[in-house]
mmCIF file of C-alpha atoms in Angstrom:
data_model
loop_
_atom_site.group_PDB
_atom_site.id
_atom_site.type_symbol
_atom_site.label_atom_id
_atom_site.label_comp_id
_atom_site.label_asym_id
_atom_site.label_seq_id
_atom_site.Cartn_x
_atom_site.Cartn_y
_atom_site.Cartn_z
ATOM 1 C CA MET Y 18 3.740 37.013 -28.897
ATOM 2 C CA ILE Y 19 3.543 34.371 -26.186
ATOM 3 C CA ASN Y 20 3.527 30.828 -27.502
ATOM 4 C CA VAL Y 21 1.018 28.609 -25.666
ATOM 5 C CA LEU Y 22 1.561 24.867 -25.869
ATOM 6 C CA SER Y 23 -1.855 23.353 -25.078
ATOM 7 C CA LYS Y 24 -2.100 20.405 -22.697
ATOM 8 C CA LEU Y 25 -5.328 19.416 -24.471
ATOM 9 C CA PRO Y 26 -4.625 20.331 -28.115
ATOM 10 C CA ASN Y 27 -7.502 18.295 -29.520
ATOM 11 C CA ILE Y 28 -10.159 19.648 -27.158
ATOM 12 C CA SER Y 29 -12.503 22.518 -27.961
ATOM 13 C CA ASN Y 30 -15.934 23.429 -26.582
ATOM 14 C CA SER Y 31 -17.896 20.370 -25.509
ATOM 15 C CA ILE Y 32 -20.696 19.106 -27.731
ATOM 16 C CA PHE Y 33 -23.158 20.045 -24.973
ATOM 17 C CA SER Y 34 -22.124 23.702 -25.066
ATOM 18 C CA THR Y 35 -22.104 23.644 -28.865
ATOM 19 C CA MET Y 36 -25.603 22.208 -29.258
ATOM 20 C CA THR Y 37 -27.117 24.353 -26.512
ATOM 21 C CA ALA Y 38 -25.665 27.476 -28.136
ATOM 22 C CA LEU Y 39 -27.035 26.350 -31.498
ATOM 23 C CA ALA Y 40 -30.446 25.708 -29.948
ATOM 24 C CA ASN Y 41 -30.462 29.164 -28.376
ATOM 25 C CA ALA Y 42 -29.394 30.824 -31.617
ATOM 26 C CA HIS Y 43 -32.212 29.204 -33.605
ATOM 27 C CA GLY Y 44 -34.932 29.088 -30.965
ATOM 28 C CA ALA Y 45 -34.908 25.282 -30.976
ATOM 29 C CA ILE Y 46 -36.270 22.994 -28.286
ATOM 30 C CA ASN Y 47 -33.234 21.813 -26.342
ATOM 31 C CA LEU Y 48 -33.311 18.040 -25.847
ATOM 32 C CA SER Y 49 -29.514 17.907 -26.048
ATOM 33 C CA GLN Y 50 -27.910 18.918 -22.766
ATOM 34 C CA GLY Y 51 -28.882 16.841 -19.724
ATOM 35 C CA PHE Y 52 -30.810 19.284 -17.589
ATOM 36 C CA PRO Y 53 -34.527 19.567 -16.739
ATOM 37 C CA ASP Y 54 -36.670 22.484 -17.846
ATOM 38 C CA PHE Y 55 -38.828 22.192 -14.716
ATOM 39 C CA ASP Y 56 -38.170 23.466 -11.208
ATOM 40 C CA CYS Y 57 -36.823 21.543 -8.270
ATOM 41 C CA SER Y 58 -38.884 21.017 -5.126
ATOM 42 C CA PRO Y 59 -40.045 24.312 -3.537
ATOM 43 C CA LYS Y 60 -39.227 22.667 -0.205
ATOM 44 C CA LEU Y 61 -35.573 22.385 -1.203
ATOM 45 C CA ILE Y 62 -35.431 26.024 -2.274
ATOM 46 C CA ASP Y 63 -37.016 27.067 1.028
ATOM 47 C CA LEU Y 64 -34.468 25.030 2.968
ATOM 48 C CA ALA Y 65 -31.576 26.616 1.060
ATOM 49 C CA GLN Y 66 -32.938 30.094 1.720
ATOM 50 C CA THR Y 67 -33.464 29.275 5.389
ATOM 51 C CA TYR Y 68 -29.835 28.283 5.876
ATOM 52 C CA MET Y 69 -28.612 31.313 3.946
ATOM 53 C CA LYS Y 70 -30.681 33.601 6.171
ATOM 54 C CA LYS Y 71 -29.404 31.791 9.269
ATOM 55 C CA GLY Y 72 -25.859 32.754 8.277
ATOM 56 C CA TYR Y 73 -24.532 29.420 6.965
ATOM 57 C CA ASN Y 74 -22.612 31.250 4.260
ATOM 58 C CA GLN Y 75 -18.937 30.629 5.042
ATOM 59 C CA TYR Y 76 -16.639 27.738 4.199
ATOM 60 C CA ALA Y 77 -17.955 24.272 4.889
ATOM 61 C CA PRO Y 78 -15.569 21.629 6.258
ATOM 62 C CA MET Y 79 -13.282 20.385 3.498
ATOM 63 C CA PRO Y 80 -14.886 16.874 3.317
ATOM 64 C CA GLY Y 81 -18.403 18.327 3.523
ATOM 65 C CA VAL Y 82 -21.025 19.104 6.158
ATOM 66 C CA VAL Y 83 -21.140 16.113 8.488
ATOM 67 C CA GLN Y 84 -24.948 16.077 8.695
ATOM 68 C CA LEU Y 85 -25.133 15.549 4.932
ATOM 69 C CA ARG Y 86 -22.480 12.842 4.962
ATOM 70 C CA GLU Y 87 -24.407 11.037 7.696
ATOM 71 C CA LYS Y 88 -27.607 11.154 5.651
ATOM 72 C CA ILE Y 89 -25.769 9.800 2.600
ATOM 73 C CA ALA Y 90 -24.283 6.987 4.676
ATOM 74 C CA ALA Y 91 -27.727 6.011 5.975
ATOM 75 C CA MET Y 92 -29.237 6.131 2.466
ATOM 76 C CA VAL Y 93 -26.491 4.004 0.921
ATOM 77 C CA GLU Y 94 -26.626 1.450 3.726
ATOM 78 C CA LYS Y 95 -30.386 1.075 3.304
ATOM 79 C CA GLU Y 96 -30.325 0.912 -0.492
ATOM 80 C CA GLN Y 97 -27.079 -0.989 -1.167
ATOM 81 C CA GLN Y 98 -26.415 -2.709 2.186
ATOM 82 C CA ALA Y 99 -23.022 -1.022 2.109
ATOM 83 C CA VAL Y 100 -21.509 0.726 5.129
ATOM 84 C CA TYR Y 101 -19.437 3.888 4.548
ATOM 85 C CA HIS Y 102 -18.073 5.872 7.480
ATOM 86 C CA PRO Y 103 -19.409 9.456 7.209
ATOM 87 C CA GLU Y 104 -16.185 11.003 8.525
ATOM 88 C CA LYS Y 105 -13.633 8.835 6.736
ATOM 89 C CA GLU Y 106 -15.241 7.535 3.544
ATOM 90 C CA ILE Y 107 -17.678 10.133 2.157
ATOM 91 C CA THR Y 108 -16.671 13.432 0.529
ATOM 92 C CA ILE Y 109 -19.006 16.126 -0.786
ATOM 93 C CA THR Y 110 -17.925 17.482 -4.180
ATOM 94 C CA ALA Y 111 -18.751 20.324 -6.545
ATOM 95 C CA GLY Y 112 -20.701 18.012 -8.801
ATOM 96 C CA ALA Y 113 -19.926 14.578 -10.206
ATOM 97 C CA THR Y 114 -17.527 15.761 -12.924
ATOM 98 C CA GLN Y 115 -15.250 17.287 -10.280
ATOM 99 C CA ALA Y 116 -15.441 14.062 -8.284
ATOM 100 C CA ILE Y 117 -14.474 11.995 -11.334
ATOM 101 C CA PHE Y 118 -11.543 14.286 -12.127
ATOM 102 C CA THR Y 119 -10.396 14.207 -8.501
ATOM 103 C CA ALA Y 120 -10.544 10.409 -8.346
ATOM 104 C CA ILE Y 121 -8.552 10.083 -11.568
ATOM 105 C CA ALA Y 122 -5.972 12.642 -10.402
ATOM 106 C CA SER Y 123 -5.554 10.899 -7.066
ATOM 107 C CA ILE Y 124 -4.349 7.596 -8.543
ATOM 108 C CA ILE Y 125 -3.240 7.979 -12.180
ATOM 109 C CA ARG Y 126 0.420 8.607 -12.975
ATOM 110 C CA PRO Y 127 2.160 8.984 -16.347
ATOM 111 C CA ASP Y 128 1.822 5.892 -18.566
ATOM 112 C CA ASP Y 129 -0.816 4.242 -16.366
ATOM 113 C CA GLU Y 130 -3.520 2.694 -18.531
ATOM 114 C CA VAL Y 131 -7.224 3.335 -17.945
ATOM 115 C CA ILE Y 132 -9.953 1.211 -19.499
ATOM 116 C CA CYS Y 133 -13.062 3.119 -20.594
ATOM 117 C CA PHE Y 134 -16.130 1.775 -22.352
ATOM 118 C CA ASP Y 135 -17.155 3.512 -25.562
ATOM 119 C CA PRO Y 136 -19.429 5.328 -25.952
ATOM 120 C CA CYS Y 137 -18.646 7.146 -22.718
ATOM 121 C CA TYR Y 138 -19.144 10.477 -21.013
ATOM 122 C CA ASP Y 139 -16.802 13.049 -22.502
ATOM 123 C CA SER Y 140 -15.004 14.176 -19.328
ATOM 124 C CA TYR Y 141 -13.190 10.897 -18.684
ATOM 125 C CA ALA Y 142 -10.525 10.971 -21.404
ATOM 126 C CA PRO Y 143 -9.388 14.615 -20.949
ATOM 127 C CA ALA Y 144 -8.922 14.061 -17.208
ATOM 128 C CA ILE Y 145 -6.858 10.945 -17.905
ATOM 129 C CA ASP Y 146 -4.783 12.829 -20.491
ATOM 130 C CA LEU Y 147 -4.070 15.689 -18.068
ATOM 131 C CA CYS Y 148 -2.732 13.176 -15.540
ATOM 132 C CA GLY Y 149 -0.462 11.537 -18.109
ATOM 133 C CA GLY Y 150 -2.498 8.351 -18.309
ATOM 134 C CA MET Y 151 -3.349 6.380 -21.445
ATOM 135 C CA VAL Y 152 -6.942 5.645 -22.436
ATOM 136 C CA LYS Y 153 -7.707 2.103 -23.610
ATOM 137 C CA THR Y 154 -11.227 1.751 -24.974
ATOM 138 C CA VAL Y 155 -13.558 -1.207 -25.201
ATOM 139 C CA SER Y 156 -16.644 -0.710 -27.356
ATOM 140 C CA LEU Y 157 -19.967 -1.743 -25.909
ATOM 141 C CA LEU Y 158 -21.882 -4.293 -27.954
ATOM 142 C CA PRO Y 159 -23.967 -2.824 -30.807
ATOM 143 C CA ASN Y 160 -27.628 -2.070 -30.076
ATOM 144 C CA SER Y 161 -27.721 -3.644 -26.591
ATOM 145 C CA PHE Y 162 -24.715 -1.603 -25.399
ATOM 146 C CA ASN Y 163 -23.745 -4.352 -22.970
ATOM 147 C CA ILE Y 164 -20.139 -5.171 -22.060
ATOM 148 C CA ASN Y 165 -18.358 -8.074 -23.740
ATOM 149 C CA TRP Y 166 -16.026 -9.081 -20.917
ATOM 150 C CA ASP Y 167 -13.828 -11.150 -23.248
ATOM 151 C CA ASP Y 168 -13.041 -7.904 -25.063
ATOM 152 C CA VAL Y 169 -12.099 -6.320 -21.733
ATOM 153 C CA LYS Y 170 -9.636 -9.114 -20.975
ATOM 154 C CA LYS Y 171 -7.885 -8.464 -24.289
ATOM 155 C CA VAL Y 172 -6.921 -4.890 -23.356
ATOM 156 C CA PHE Y 173 -5.629 -5.702 -19.865
ATOM 157 C CA SER Y 174 -1.894 -5.287 -19.409
ATOM 158 C CA HIS Y 175 0.645 -4.872 -16.623
ATOM 159 C CA LYS Y 176 0.062 -1.113 -16.962
ATOM 160 C CA THR Y 177 -3.688 -1.290 -16.327
ATOM 161 C CA LYS Y 178 -4.420 0.863 -13.292
ATOM 162 C CA LEU Y 179 -8.091 1.818 -13.508
ATOM 163 C CA LEU Y 180 -11.445 0.908 -15.036
ATOM 164 C CA ILE Y 181 -14.210 3.486 -15.354
ATOM 165 C CA ILE Y 182 -17.749 2.138 -15.475
ATOM 166 C CA ASN Y 183 -21.022 4.023 -15.673
ATOM 167 C CA THR Y 184 -24.444 2.706 -14.635
ATOM 168 C CA PRO Y 185 -27.116 3.745 -15.514
ATOM 169 C CA HIS Y 186 -25.181 4.656 -18.609
ATOM 170 C CA ASN Y 187 -24.920 8.016 -20.297
ATOM 171 C CA PRO Y 188 -25.461 8.174 -23.252
ATOM 172 C CA THR Y 189 -26.992 4.750 -23.976
ATOM 173 C CA SER Y 190 -29.338 4.326 -20.966
ATOM 174 C CA SER Y 191 -28.191 0.733 -20.427
ATOM 175 C CA THR Y 192 -27.551 -0.637 -16.919
ATOM 176 C CA LEU Y 193 -25.046 -3.088 -15.480
ATOM 177 C CA THR Y 194 -26.209 -6.329 -13.873
ATOM 178 C CA ASP Y 195 -25.110 -8.719 -11.156
ATOM 179 C CA PHE Y 196 -23.421 -10.764 -13.888
ATOM 180 C CA ASP Y 197 -21.355 -7.724 -14.894
ATOM 181 C CA MET Y 198 -20.273 -7.092 -11.314
ATOM 182 C CA LYS Y 199 -19.178 -10.703 -10.895
ATOM 183 C CA GLN Y 200 -17.158 -10.487 -14.099
ATOM 184 C CA LEU Y 201 -15.553 -7.329 -12.770
ATOM 185 C CA ILE Y 202 -14.647 -9.156 -9.543
ATOM 186 C CA LYS Y 203 -12.977 -11.950 -11.521
ATOM 187 C CA LEU Y 204 -10.981 -9.485 -13.596
ATOM 188 C CA THR Y 205 -9.695 -7.392 -10.723
ATOM 189 C CA GLN Y 206 -9.271 -9.811 -7.826
ATOM 190 C CA GLY Y 207 -5.662 -10.161 -6.721
ATOM 191 C CA THR Y 208 -4.656 -6.957 -8.540
ATOM 192 C CA ASP Y 209 -4.012 -3.330 -7.589
ATOM 193 C CA ILE Y 210 -6.480 -2.102 -10.207
ATOM 194 C CA PHE Y 211 -8.945 0.579 -9.125
ATOM 195 C CA ILE Y 212 -12.504 1.285 -10.268
ATOM 196 C CA ILE Y 213 -14.378 4.524 -10.718
ATOM 197 C CA SER Y 214 -18.102 3.816 -10.834
ATOM 198 C CA ASP Y 215 -20.039 6.763 -12.229
ATOM 199 C CA GLU Y 216 -23.512 6.288 -10.739
ATOM 200 C CA VAL Y 217 -25.022 9.751 -11.070
ATOM 201 C CA TYR Y 218 -28.361 8.314 -12.279
ATOM 202 C CA ASP Y 219 -28.560 5.686 -9.535
ATOM 203 C CA LYS Y 220 -32.073 6.811 -8.527
ATOM 204 C CA VAL Y 221 -33.401 6.622 -12.096
ATOM 205 C CA VAL Y 222 -33.802 2.934 -13.014
ATOM 206 C CA PHE Y 223 -36.934 1.747 -14.797
ATOM 207 C CA ASP Y 224 -39.394 -1.133 -15.102
ATOM 208 C CA GLY Y 225 -39.145 -2.291 -11.507
ATOM 209 C CA LYS Y 226 -35.422 -2.995 -11.725
ATOM 210 C CA LYS Y 227 -32.994 -2.218 -8.899
ATOM 211 C CA HIS Y 228 -29.837 -0.160 -9.324
ATOM 212 C CA ILE Y 229 -26.776 -2.435 -9.143
ATOM 213 C CA SER Y 230 -23.826 -0.669 -7.518
ATOM 214 C CA VAL Y 231 -20.228 -1.734 -6.972
ATOM 215 C CA ALA Y 232 -20.823 -0.593 -3.388
ATOM 216 C CA SER Y 233 -22.907 -3.745 -2.811
ATOM 217 C CA TYR Y 234 -19.940 -6.038 -3.546
ATOM 218 C CA PRO Y 235 -17.193 -6.033 -0.874
ATOM 219 C CA GLU Y 236 -14.594 -7.268 -3.367
ATOM 220 C CA LEU Y 237 -15.297 -4.231 -5.552
ATOM 221 C CA ARG Y 238 -16.027 -1.722 -2.817
ATOM 222 C CA GLU Y 239 -12.493 -2.007 -1.434
ATOM 223 C CA ARG Y 240 -11.001 -0.732 -4.732
ATOM 224 C CA SER Y 241 -13.731 1.659 -5.911
ATOM 225 C CA PHE Y 242 -14.625 5.328 -5.994
ATOM 226 C CA VAL Y 243 -18.422 5.529 -6.294
ATOM 227 C CA ILE Y 244 -19.573 8.872 -7.697
ATOM 228 C CA SER Y 245 -23.095 10.275 -7.497
ATOM 229 C CA SER Y 246 -24.867 13.592 -7.985
ATOM 230 C CA PHE Y 247 -27.656 15.477 -6.269
ATOM 231 C CA GLY Y 248 -27.866 17.751 -9.296
ATOM 232 C CA LYS Y 249 -29.182 15.001 -11.542
ATOM 233 C CA ILE Y 250 -31.671 13.427 -9.153
ATOM 234 C CA PHE Y 251 -33.153 16.554 -7.563
ATOM 235 C CA HIS Y 252 -33.294 18.733 -10.714
ATOM 236 C CA ILE Y 253 -30.598 21.124 -9.450
ATOM 237 C CA THR Y 254 -27.817 20.698 -12.007
ATOM 238 C CA GLY Y 255 -26.881 24.373 -11.606
ATOM 239 C CA TRP Y 256 -26.117 23.892 -7.911
ATOM 240 C CA LYS Y 257 -23.181 21.582 -8.803
ATOM 241 C CA ILE Y 258 -23.137 19.262 -5.827
ATOM 242 C CA GLY Y 259 -22.326 15.563 -5.678
ATOM 243 C CA TYR Y 260 -20.371 13.107 -3.574
ATOM 244 C CA CYS Y 261 -17.762 10.376 -3.620
ATOM 245 C CA LEU Y 262 -17.889 7.152 -1.632
ATOM 246 C CA ALA Y 263 -14.577 5.344 -1.183
ATOM 247 C CA PRO Y 264 -12.796 3.227 1.430
ATOM 248 C CA GLU Y 265 -10.613 5.171 3.840
ATOM 249 C CA LYS Y 266 -7.300 4.564 2.040
ATOM 250 C CA LEU Y 267 -8.721 5.851 -1.226
ATOM 251 C CA THR Y 268 -10.579 8.724 0.436
ATOM 252 C CA ILE Y 269 -7.322 9.964 1.984
ATOM 253 C CA GLU Y 270 -5.795 10.255 -1.495
ATOM 254 C CA PHE Y 271 -8.996 11.685 -2.972
ATOM 255 C CA ARG Y 272 -9.124 14.466 -0.366
ATOM 256 C CA LYS Y 273 -5.481 15.406 -0.943
ATOM 257 C CA VAL Y 274 -6.490 16.483 -4.449
ATOM 258 C CA HIS Y 275 -9.957 17.724 -3.508
ATOM 259 C CA GLN Y 276 -8.661 20.233 -0.949
ATOM 260 C CA TYR Y 277 -6.469 21.964 -3.557
ATOM 261 C CA LEU Y 278 -9.020 21.747 -6.350
ATOM 262 C CA VAL Y 279 -12.126 23.227 -4.699
ATOM 263 C CA PHE Y 280 -11.388 22.808 -0.971
ATOM 264 C CA SER Y 281 -15.052 22.844 0.032
ATOM 265 C CA VAL Y 282 -18.528 22.992 -1.450
ATOM 266 C CA ASN Y 283 -21.508 25.357 -1.153
ATOM 267 C CA THR Y 284 -22.367 25.473 2.554
ATOM 268 C CA PRO Y 285 -26.106 26.345 2.771
ATOM 269 C CA ILE Y 286 -26.957 23.870 0.004
ATOM 270 C CA GLN Y 287 -25.316 21.053 1.964
ATOM 271 C CA TYR Y 288 -27.385 21.790 5.055
ATOM 272 C CA ALA Y 289 -30.533 22.050 2.913
ATOM 273 C CA LEU Y 290 -29.879 18.680 1.276
ATOM 274 C CA ALA Y 291 -29.209 17.072 4.646
ATOM 275 C CA ASP Y 292 -32.693 18.083 5.770
ATOM 276 C CA PHE Y 293 -34.242 17.210 2.411
ATOM 277 C CA LEU Y 294 -32.904 13.636 2.537
ATOM 278 C CA SER Y 295 -34.857 13.038 5.745
ATOM 279 C CA ASP Y 296 -37.886 12.388 3.549
ATOM 280 C CA GLU Y 297 -36.972 9.203 1.680
ATOM 281 C CA GLU Y 298 -39.890 9.614 -0.698
ATOM 282 C CA GLU Y 299 -38.082 12.568 -2.281
ATOM 283 C CA TYR Y 300 -35.628 10.172 -3.919
ATOM 284 C CA ARG Y 301 -37.573 6.904 -3.905
ATOM 285 C CA SER Y 302 -40.205 8.406 -6.209
ATOM 286 C CA LEU Y 303 -37.726 9.478 -8.883
ATOM 287 C CA SER Y 304 -37.717 6.268 -10.946
ATOM 288 C CA ASN Y 305 -41.485 6.390 -11.377
ATOM 289 C CA PHE Y 306 -41.355 10.130 -12.058
ATOM 290 C CA PHE Y 307 -38.870 9.767 -14.898
ATOM 291 C CA GLN Y 308 -40.315 6.502 -16.202
ATOM 292 C CA GLU Y 309 -43.604 8.285 -16.781
ATOM 293 C CA LYS Y 310 -41.736 10.870 -18.862
ATOM 294 C CA ARG Y 311 -39.841 8.151 -20.743
ATOM 295 C CA ASP Y 312 -43.033 6.273 -21.592
ATOM 296 C CA PHE Y 313 -44.813 9.451 -22.641
ATOM 297 C CA PHE Y 314 -41.960 10.457 -24.930
ATOM 298 C CA VAL Y 315 -41.434 6.974 -26.416
ATOM 299 C CA ASN Y 316 -45.143 6.648 -27.203
ATOM 300 C CA ALA Y 317 -45.220 10.114 -28.778
ATOM 301 C CA LEU Y 318 -42.164 9.319 -30.922
ATOM 302 C CA GLN Y 319 -44.085 6.511 -32.620
ATOM 303 C CA ALA Y 320 -45.468 9.268 -34.864
ATOM 304 C CA THR Y 321 -41.950 9.947 -36.170
ATOM 305 C CA PRO Y 322 -39.617 7.935 -38.458
ATOM 306 C CA PHE Y 323 -37.061 7.384 -35.670
ATOM 307 C CA GLU Y 324 -36.235 3.899 -34.402
ATOM 308 C CA ILE Y 325 -36.162 4.154 -30.608
ATOM 309 C CA LEU Y 326 -33.839 1.973 -28.503
ATOM 310 C CA PRO Y 327 -34.889 0.720 -25.060
ATOM 311 C CA ALA Y 328 -33.945 2.958 -22.112
ATOM 312 C CA ALA Y 329 -33.329 1.053 -18.866
ATOM 313 C CA GLY Y 330 -32.166 4.016 -16.780
ATOM 314 C CA SER Y 331 -31.051 7.685 -16.739
ATOM 315 C CA TYR Y 332 -33.127 10.349 -18.469
ATOM 316 C CA PHE Y 333 -31.816 9.810 -21.982
ATOM 317 C CA LEU Y 334 -32.769 7.594 -24.881
ATOM 318 C CA LEU Y 335 -31.154 6.812 -28.211
ATOM 319 C CA ALA Y 336 -32.784 6.889 -31.622
ATOM 320 C CA ASN Y 337 -31.609 5.711 -35.039
ATOM 321 C CA TYR Y 338 -32.401 7.992 -37.983
ATOM 322 C CA ASP Y 339 -31.530 5.718 -40.950
ATOM 323 C CA LYS Y 340 -35.091 6.052 -42.298
ATOM 324 C CA ILE Y 341 -34.673 9.839 -42.444
ATOM 325 C CA SER Y 342 -31.147 10.638 -43.645
ATOM 326 C CA ASP Y 343 -27.794 9.177 -44.607
ATOM 327 C CA ARG Y 344 -25.866 12.193 -43.301
ATOM 328 C CA GLY Y 345 -23.310 11.850 -40.506
ATOM 329 C CA ASP Y 346 -24.785 12.236 -37.042
ATOM 330 C CA LEU Y 347 -23.074 15.562 -36.269
ATOM 331 C CA ASP Y 348 -24.366 17.124 -39.478
ATOM 332 C CA PHE Y 349 -27.768 15.563 -38.913
ATOM 333 C CA THR Y 350 -28.110 16.986 -35.395
ATOM 334 C CA LYS Y 351 -27.121 20.455 -36.589
ATOM 335 C CA GLU Y 352 -29.665 20.260 -39.407
ATOM 336 C CA LEU Y 353 -32.299 18.974 -36.971
ATOM 337 C CA THR Y 354 -31.648 21.965 -34.736
ATOM 338 C CA ILE Y 355 -31.557 24.647 -37.428
ATOM 339 C CA LYS Y 356 -34.290 23.406 -39.790
ATOM 340 C CA HIS Y 357 -36.608 21.456 -37.512
ATOM 341 C CA GLY Y 358 -36.203 23.191 -34.168
ATOM 342 C CA VAL Y 359 -35.057 20.281 -31.990
ATOM 343 C CA ALA Y 360 -31.542 20.012 -30.551
ATOM 344 C CA THR Y 361 -30.067 16.591 -29.741
ATOM 345 C CA ILE Y 362 -26.607 15.075 -29.291
ATOM 346 C CA PRO Y 363 -24.823 12.906 -31.896
ATOM 347 C CA LEU Y 364 -23.684 9.607 -30.409
ATOM 348 C CA SER Y 365 -20.371 9.563 -32.301
ATOM 349 C CA VAL Y 366 -18.883 12.263 -30.043
ATOM 350 C CA PHE Y 367 -18.906 9.755 -27.172
ATOM 351 C CA TYR Y 368 -16.566 7.400 -29.062
ATOM 352 C CA LYS Y 369 -12.800 7.821 -29.125
ATOM 353 C CA ASN Y 370 -12.764 6.757 -32.790
ATOM 354 C CA ARG Y 371 -15.925 8.819 -33.557
ATOM 355 C CA LEU Y 372 -17.870 5.712 -34.611
ATOM 356 C CA ASP Y 373 -20.988 6.920 -36.432
ATOM 357 C CA LYS Y 374 -23.922 4.492 -36.638
ATOM 358 C CA HIS Y 375 -26.584 7.177 -37.088
ATOM 359 C CA TYR Y 376 -27.719 7.377 -33.469
ATOM 360 C CA ILE Y 377 -28.693 10.553 -31.636
ATOM 361 C CA ARG Y 378 -29.394 11.081 -27.935
ATOM 362 C CA PHE Y 379 -32.549 12.720 -26.628
ATOM 363 C CA CYS Y 380 -32.932 14.076 -23.086
ATOM 364 C CA PHE Y 381 -36.514 13.549 -21.858
ATOM 365 C CA ALA Y 382 -36.128 15.326 -18.488
ATOM 366 C CA LYS Y 383 -38.520 17.966 -19.740
ATOM 367 C CA LYS Y 384 -42.074 19.184 -19.201
ATOM 368 C CA HIS Y 385 -44.728 17.270 -21.118
ATOM 369 C CA GLU Y 386 -45.511 20.339 -23.207
ATOM 370 C CA THR Y 387 -41.829 20.605 -24.187
ATOM 371 C CA LEU Y 388 -41.745 16.964 -25.294
ATOM 372 C CA GLU Y 389 -45.048 17.341 -27.150
ATOM 373 C CA LYS Y 390 -43.793 20.351 -29.083
ATOM 374 C CA ALA Y 391 -40.548 18.555 -29.939
ATOM 375 C CA VAL Y 392 -42.458 15.547 -31.282
ATOM 376 C CA GLU Y 393 -44.695 17.828 -33.365
ATOM 377 C CA ASN Y 394 -41.558 19.141 -35.063
ATOM 378 C CA LEU Y 395 -39.991 15.702 -35.445
ATOM 379 C CA ALA Y 396 -43.179 14.171 -36.890
ATOM 380 C CA ARG Y 397 -42.740 16.421 -39.937
ATOM 381 C CA LEU Y 398 -39.548 14.613 -40.884
ATOM 382 C CA LYS Y 399 -39.768 12.215 -43.819
#
């Protein structure tokens, strides 16, 4: 027998795989995993097919197709007043999770400390562990899920190398503000601390608010990897394509890892997206598109016993189930899936210490009929 010593001994299948499998096994409506159940734009599919038929089916350049990087640069400059050089500071990635892993791997060495904000997306900590880093967590404030910057100061040390922020936030749907960015500037100025800003839902901000990015602040931009995803905004999560913005010095290190991790990304899809981005309305309309779904779902949920928390961005919302059950959130979500036909995600899995305050996460990036059917099931709860 060969003895295998795991590098991630405490990791098993992700909660997203677990709940989706459970939903499939019991025929439940899947509001757990963050993917739409509606199609992407037919125009985008046509563009992808066109480039495939034209023979754009071999390796793309390692940093990505230049036409796409140029379109991203123009979009970011217009939206965030931030200038990134398409050749030297933008890299196309195989989705945002790969970009986050690559950024972590490019700068974290053994015993470096990384500050994450709990609850947080579940890929951060394993990537840090694999690189020998140490995760230091700061819990977001209860209910509002804002950052208490005094708490952040308390975990800083001479070993602090990186902060990972996420706005709009998954799983809580909160967003960072100008105040937060200025606090971040104060904390990091005069240091060699880096920032990874996970901004995959940057086009999905509600109620007339504007997405606040570290890219808009020169003091932060010089030390930051900004990660975004076409999969999330254009309903193509299965195409696995995203990008990383970073100043040249950081991009050089990022690409050293990127070239040996995936080397390059799907060629015809990059050309298709480059053309698709020519129509700004394709991404400018997304906030209204998803806000309509949020409002529809929130209003429908009034017929259920759940207490719904405000959702400022992303396509998730949190709900408290104290009026329904006193069971732990993992058990509750499994019961909800098996007995009531709706799959969700327990919030505790996003905490390092598995803090359980009886919150679950719904994904509302679904057809209206899907959301209606889910609410019909949930309204039967007592």
